[in-house]
Amino acid sequence: MNIGIIGLGLIGGSLGWDLRVQGFRVLGVSRREETCQQALALGIVDRASMDLSLLRDADFVFLCTPLSVIVSTFKSLISYLSPDVIVTDVGSVKTSIVRELSSLWPHFVGGHPMAGSEYQGLDGAQRDLFVGRPYVITPLPTTSETTVTKVRDLAQRLGATVYQCSPEEHDRAVAWISHLPVMVSASLISACLQENHPEIRRFAELFASSGFRDTSRVGGGNPELGVMMARFNREELLRTLGDYRQQLDQLITDIEQENWLSLEEKLTATHHARKKFVK
Ligand code: NAP
């Protein structure tokens, strides 16, 4: 089977690597010639081009460009595809993309591999990125079961655990566990930059260790991706940020009023609740 990947970056490159290991022939399209050559040299793709016509022979296509160009890229691709090709995307926000692409292509299923890193571009691609990670697929009630099964099977072959929900449910859930954490983590880094005593700031930078590394990781990642999450999932992100602000206000009140019992109750509840999210 020929699998086309458009956008040879962190996610597209990682997919190419794993799919070739699975024995698929991978055809890669990216924006820059340099990236195409690098993908060939690394063995991430069998063929690479900046020209979408390379995907004439594709049986299955993954759209892995930044969110803002997924729909326009697909519109440029349509004329090269044979009518039974299965198409999926890996965008971090689903509702608008799924609605639009489903109306353009009957064999489209939205997808979102819940895997990534703070890196960007092909240099950030890694083998086995999806192993043991959730991979959410978001078909519409009108999507054929055969198409859903094919996307599901491929995601399972990457070693991912596949979940299925509506695009709206996906966007509301990931606002909590993916998009809100990016904004919270970014605010944490920004807050540290408010320290205006140079020596204290220098000490803080020197003393930062595992706790700061963990809590700042997603806020220090790909800025373009963060902006796209906010732009495409604006309403859900604002809802979660509003709730988060209330939580912060309650913590401030507890500490101002030296209400250590209330603070301990909150931290005990979060100590137990974390296990539900991080297995
Ligand atoms: P990325 O590392 O920046 O890779 C995207 C690549 O797409 C770029 O390196 C660029 O390659 C290429 N590209 C850009 N515009 C293009 C165009 N018009 N046509 C063809 N190629 C184009 O981004 P990513 O993190 O892999 O994210 C890609 C998608 O995956 C996004 O939709 C994102 O929402 C989703 N996603 C990301 C993560 C994550 O944590 N990073 C996780 C899950 C899903 P060249 O310019 O080098 O050719």
XYZ file of C-alpha atoms and ligand atoms in Angstrom:
327
model
C 0.000 0.000 0.000
C 1.257 3.516 -0.861
C 0.853 6.009 1.974
C 1.155 9.726 1.270
C 2.230 12.157 3.973
C 1.969 15.915 3.471
C 4.038 18.022 5.879
C 7.264 16.282 6.812
C 7.697 17.761 10.293
C 7.654 16.334 13.802
C 4.435 14.341 13.325
C 4.629 13.648 9.559
C 8.275 12.571 9.786
C 7.629 10.305 12.780
C 4.699 8.695 10.942
C 6.838 8.099 7.852
C 9.519 6.324 9.840
C 7.095 3.979 11.591
C 4.992 3.281 8.487
C 8.071 2.308 6.432
C 9.107 -0.083 9.215
C 5.618 -1.618 8.857
C 6.381 -2.296 5.176
C 4.346 0.508 3.594
C 5.704 2.557 0.689
C 5.762 6.155 1.912
C 5.406 9.128 -0.445
C 6.248 12.417 1.272
C 5.365 15.954 0.251
C 6.731 18.982 2.057
C 7.035 22.700 1.488
C 10.836 22.934 1.218
C 13.134 20.942 -1.060
C 15.719 20.752 1.737
C 13.194 18.916 3.945
C 12.336 16.491 1.120
C 16.031 15.654 0.646
C 16.546 15.262 4.400
C 13.545 12.911 4.663
C 14.974 10.749 1.849
C 18.441 10.726 3.434
C 17.022 9.705 6.832
C 14.942 6.892 5.283
C 11.672 8.476 6.445
C 10.138 8.284 2.935
C 10.610 6.227 -0.227
C 9.984 9.213 -2.465
C 9.701 12.916 -1.676
C 8.641 16.021 -3.548
C 7.357 19.557 -3.092
C 4.746 18.713 -5.718
C 1.416 17.263 -4.597
C 1.167 15.260 -7.858
C 3.531 12.736 -6.212
C 0.452 11.472 -4.355
C -1.295 10.305 -7.557
C -0.336 6.746 -6.566
C -1.383 7.050 -2.931
C -3.960 4.676 -1.425
C -4.035 6.506 1.907
C -3.069 10.099 2.799
C -2.090 11.705 6.125
C -2.387 15.517 6.213
C 0.333 16.629 8.650
C 0.799 20.328 7.882
C 0.191 23.101 10.437
C -3.512 23.456 11.293
C -3.987 26.682 9.342
C -3.171 25.071 5.973
C -4.702 21.575 6.332
C -7.924 22.456 4.474
C -6.275 24.556 1.740
C -3.617 21.872 1.204
C -6.295 19.235 0.797
C -8.213 21.392 -1.700
C -5.047 21.600 -3.837
C -4.572 17.839 -3.541
C -8.070 16.672 -4.537
C -7.516 16.690 -8.302
C -4.625 14.195 -7.972
C -6.459 11.624 -5.845
C -8.300 8.550 -7.088
C -11.856 8.460 -5.712
C -11.389 5.630 -3.185
C -8.324 7.042 -1.368
C -8.702 7.233 2.414
C -7.705 10.605 3.865
C -7.009 11.522 7.474
C -5.354 14.468 9.217
C -3.397 14.753 12.464
C -4.493 18.270 13.484
C -4.707 19.063 17.193
C -8.170 20.642 16.796
C -10.899 18.764 14.994
C -14.318 20.408 14.647
C -13.776 22.909 11.817
C -11.361 20.686 9.877
C -13.547 17.582 10.097
C -16.713 19.439 9.041
C -14.994 20.983 6.030
C -12.972 17.992 4.826
C -15.868 15.548 5.296
C -17.964 17.682 2.973
C -15.181 17.575 0.369
C -14.187 13.896 0.603
C -16.426 10.949 1.519
C -13.486 8.807 2.705
C -12.174 11.310 5.254
C -11.787 10.612 8.973
C -10.241 13.157 11.360
C -7.498 11.951 13.675
C -5.251 13.253 16.425
C -2.274 11.296 17.719
C -1.778 12.500 21.293
C 2.000 12.484 21.045
C 4.602 15.148 20.486
C 7.573 16.914 21.981
C 8.903 20.433 22.429
C 10.728 20.124 19.085
C 9.573 21.310 15.688
C 10.158 20.267 12.100
C 11.763 17.138 10.686
C 14.663 17.352 13.169
C 12.118 16.606 15.892
C 10.807 13.418 14.207
C 11.361 10.244 16.189
C 10.730 6.527 15.804
C 7.968 4.888 17.874
C 6.533 8.283 18.850
C 2.985 6.874 18.910
C 3.632 3.635 20.806
C 1.380 3.391 23.852
C -0.093 6.854 23.200
C -3.779 7.690 22.698
C -4.773 8.206 19.049
C -8.221 9.834 18.776
C -10.298 9.399 15.648
C -13.337 11.619 15.131
C -15.681 10.267 12.430
C -19.065 11.821 11.755
C -22.257 9.695 11.903
C -22.200 9.773 8.087
C -18.644 8.370 7.777
C -18.598 4.821 6.414
C -17.582 2.056 8.816
C -15.035 0.723 6.266
C -13.207 4.065 6.193
C -13.193 4.309 9.997
C -11.866 0.757 10.308
C -8.988 1.433 7.899
C -7.837 4.529 9.809
C -8.260 2.724 13.127
C -6.207 -0.263 11.906
C -3.360 1.919 10.726
C -3.235 3.841 14.015
C -3.184 0.526 15.903
C -0.286 -0.675 13.747
C 1.674 2.357 14.991
C 1.296 0.922 18.488
C -1.185 3.581 19.579
C -4.314 3.060 21.669
C -7.234 4.207 19.538
C -10.204 6.130 20.941
C -13.227 7.415 19.078
C -15.461 10.423 19.773
C -17.125 13.320 17.969
C -14.964 16.265 16.836
C -16.741 18.517 19.364
C -16.128 16.100 22.261
C -12.480 15.866 21.197
C -12.006 19.651 21.163
C -13.639 20.102 24.554
C -11.566 17.311 26.149
C -8.201 18.351 24.675
C -8.788 21.961 25.741
C -8.377 20.663 29.328
C -5.415 18.352 28.965
C -3.475 19.776 26.036
C -4.355 23.367 25.151
C -4.879 24.747 28.702
C -1.547 23.210 29.869
C 0.302 25.006 27.039
C -1.098 28.363 28.182
C -0.554 27.635 31.892
C 3.004 26.483 31.279
C 3.725 29.515 29.071
C 2.334 31.816 31.799
C 4.596 30.123 34.335
C 7.678 30.921 32.250
C 6.439 34.499 31.664
C 5.820 34.935 35.410
C 9.418 33.936 36.175
C 10.598 36.622 33.759
C 8.882 39.217 36.029
C 11.666 38.835 38.607
C 13.492 42.127 38.144
C 16.392 41.575 40.541
C 19.206 40.356 38.242
C 20.945 38.232 40.882
C 17.724 36.507 41.986
C 16.793 35.892 38.353
C 20.258 34.380 37.754
C 19.884 32.123 40.812
C 16.404 31.024 39.670
C 17.809 30.064 36.250
C 20.667 28.137 37.881
C 18.480 26.368 40.451
C 15.743 25.277 37.987
C 15.628 21.477 37.996
C 13.241 18.594 37.298
C 10.082 20.306 38.638
C 10.568 23.344 36.449
C 11.576 21.175 33.488
C 8.299 19.210 33.759
C 6.027 22.189 34.324
C 7.601 24.402 31.642
C 7.990 21.821 28.853
C 4.788 22.435 26.896
C 4.947 26.219 27.395
C 8.422 26.263 25.878
C 7.400 24.303 22.759
C 6.470 25.201 19.190
C 4.934 28.748 19.333
C 3.094 28.302 16.003
C 1.313 25.215 17.349
C 0.228 27.061 20.520
C -1.222 29.956 18.526
C -3.064 27.508 16.243
C -4.581 25.694 19.250
C -5.891 29.029 20.557
C -7.156 30.191 17.162
C -8.901 26.957 16.213
C -10.184 25.948 19.669
C -10.798 29.460 20.986
C -14.129 28.956 22.761
C -13.194 25.757 24.559
C -9.793 27.142 25.545
C -11.375 30.322 26.950
C -13.804 28.204 28.981
C -10.951 26.214 30.550
C -8.814 29.317 31.133
C -11.746 30.947 32.960
C -12.080 27.925 35.254
C -8.334 27.855 35.770
C -8.314 31.540 36.785
C -10.943 30.736 39.430
C -8.753 27.941 40.796
C -5.787 30.321 41.022
C -7.937 32.928 42.800
C -9.003 30.333 45.370
C -5.376 29.365 45.994
C -4.419 33.038 46.425
C -7.275 33.538 48.896
C -6.260 30.472 50.939
C -2.651 31.642 51.135
C -3.517 35.301 51.868
C -5.874 34.210 54.664
C -3.409 31.554 55.885
C -6.149 28.980 55.478
C -3.727 26.060 55.484
C -6.449 23.486 56.050
C -8.297 24.533 52.912
C -5.025 24.532 50.945
C -4.160 21.066 52.221
C -7.603 19.760 51.237
C -7.142 21.114 47.714
C -3.645 19.661 47.355
C -4.812 16.308 48.739
C -7.616 16.226 46.173
C -5.204 17.034 43.313
C -2.673 14.491 44.616
C -5.313 11.771 44.190
C -6.892 13.136 41.001
C -3.627 13.291 39.010
C -3.565 9.484 38.833
C -6.770 9.572 36.783
C -5.048 11.590 34.059
C -1.459 10.304 34.235
C -1.382 6.528 34.429
P 5.976 20.853 12.399
O 7.007 20.061 13.122
O 6.147 22.318 12.285
O 5.823 20.197 10.950
C 4.975 20.649 9.954
C 5.750 20.632 8.653
O 4.856 20.869 7.582
C 6.768 21.745 8.563
O 8.005 21.297 9.051
C 6.829 22.116 7.090
O 7.937 21.470 6.478
C 5.574 21.442 6.516
N 4.691 22.381 5.883
C 4.286 23.591 6.308
N 3.417 24.126 5.446
C 3.287 23.228 4.455
C 2.538 23.200 3.247
N 1.755 24.227 2.910
N 2.637 22.100 2.457
C 3.422 21.065 2.787
N 4.161 21.044 3.916
C 4.088 22.108 4.720
O 4.546 20.634 13.042
P 3.995 19.329 13.801
O 4.230 19.518 15.262
O 4.483 18.107 13.112
O 2.444 19.538 13.570
C 1.836 19.125 12.358
C 0.381 18.858 12.649
O 0.300 17.884 13.671
C -0.379 20.091 13.122
O -1.626 20.142 12.471
C -0.555 19.845 14.608
O -1.759 20.393 15.100
C -0.556 18.334 14.700
N -0.053 17.756 15.949
C 1.066 18.240 16.544
C 1.510 17.653 17.729
C 2.743 18.141 18.451
O 2.842 17.967 19.667
N 3.696 18.732 17.775
C 0.822 16.547 18.283
C -0.278 16.056 17.604
C -0.720 16.662 16.443
P 9.050 22.230 5.598
O 8.724 23.694 5.567
O 10.296 21.924 6.345
O 8.958 21.553 4.276
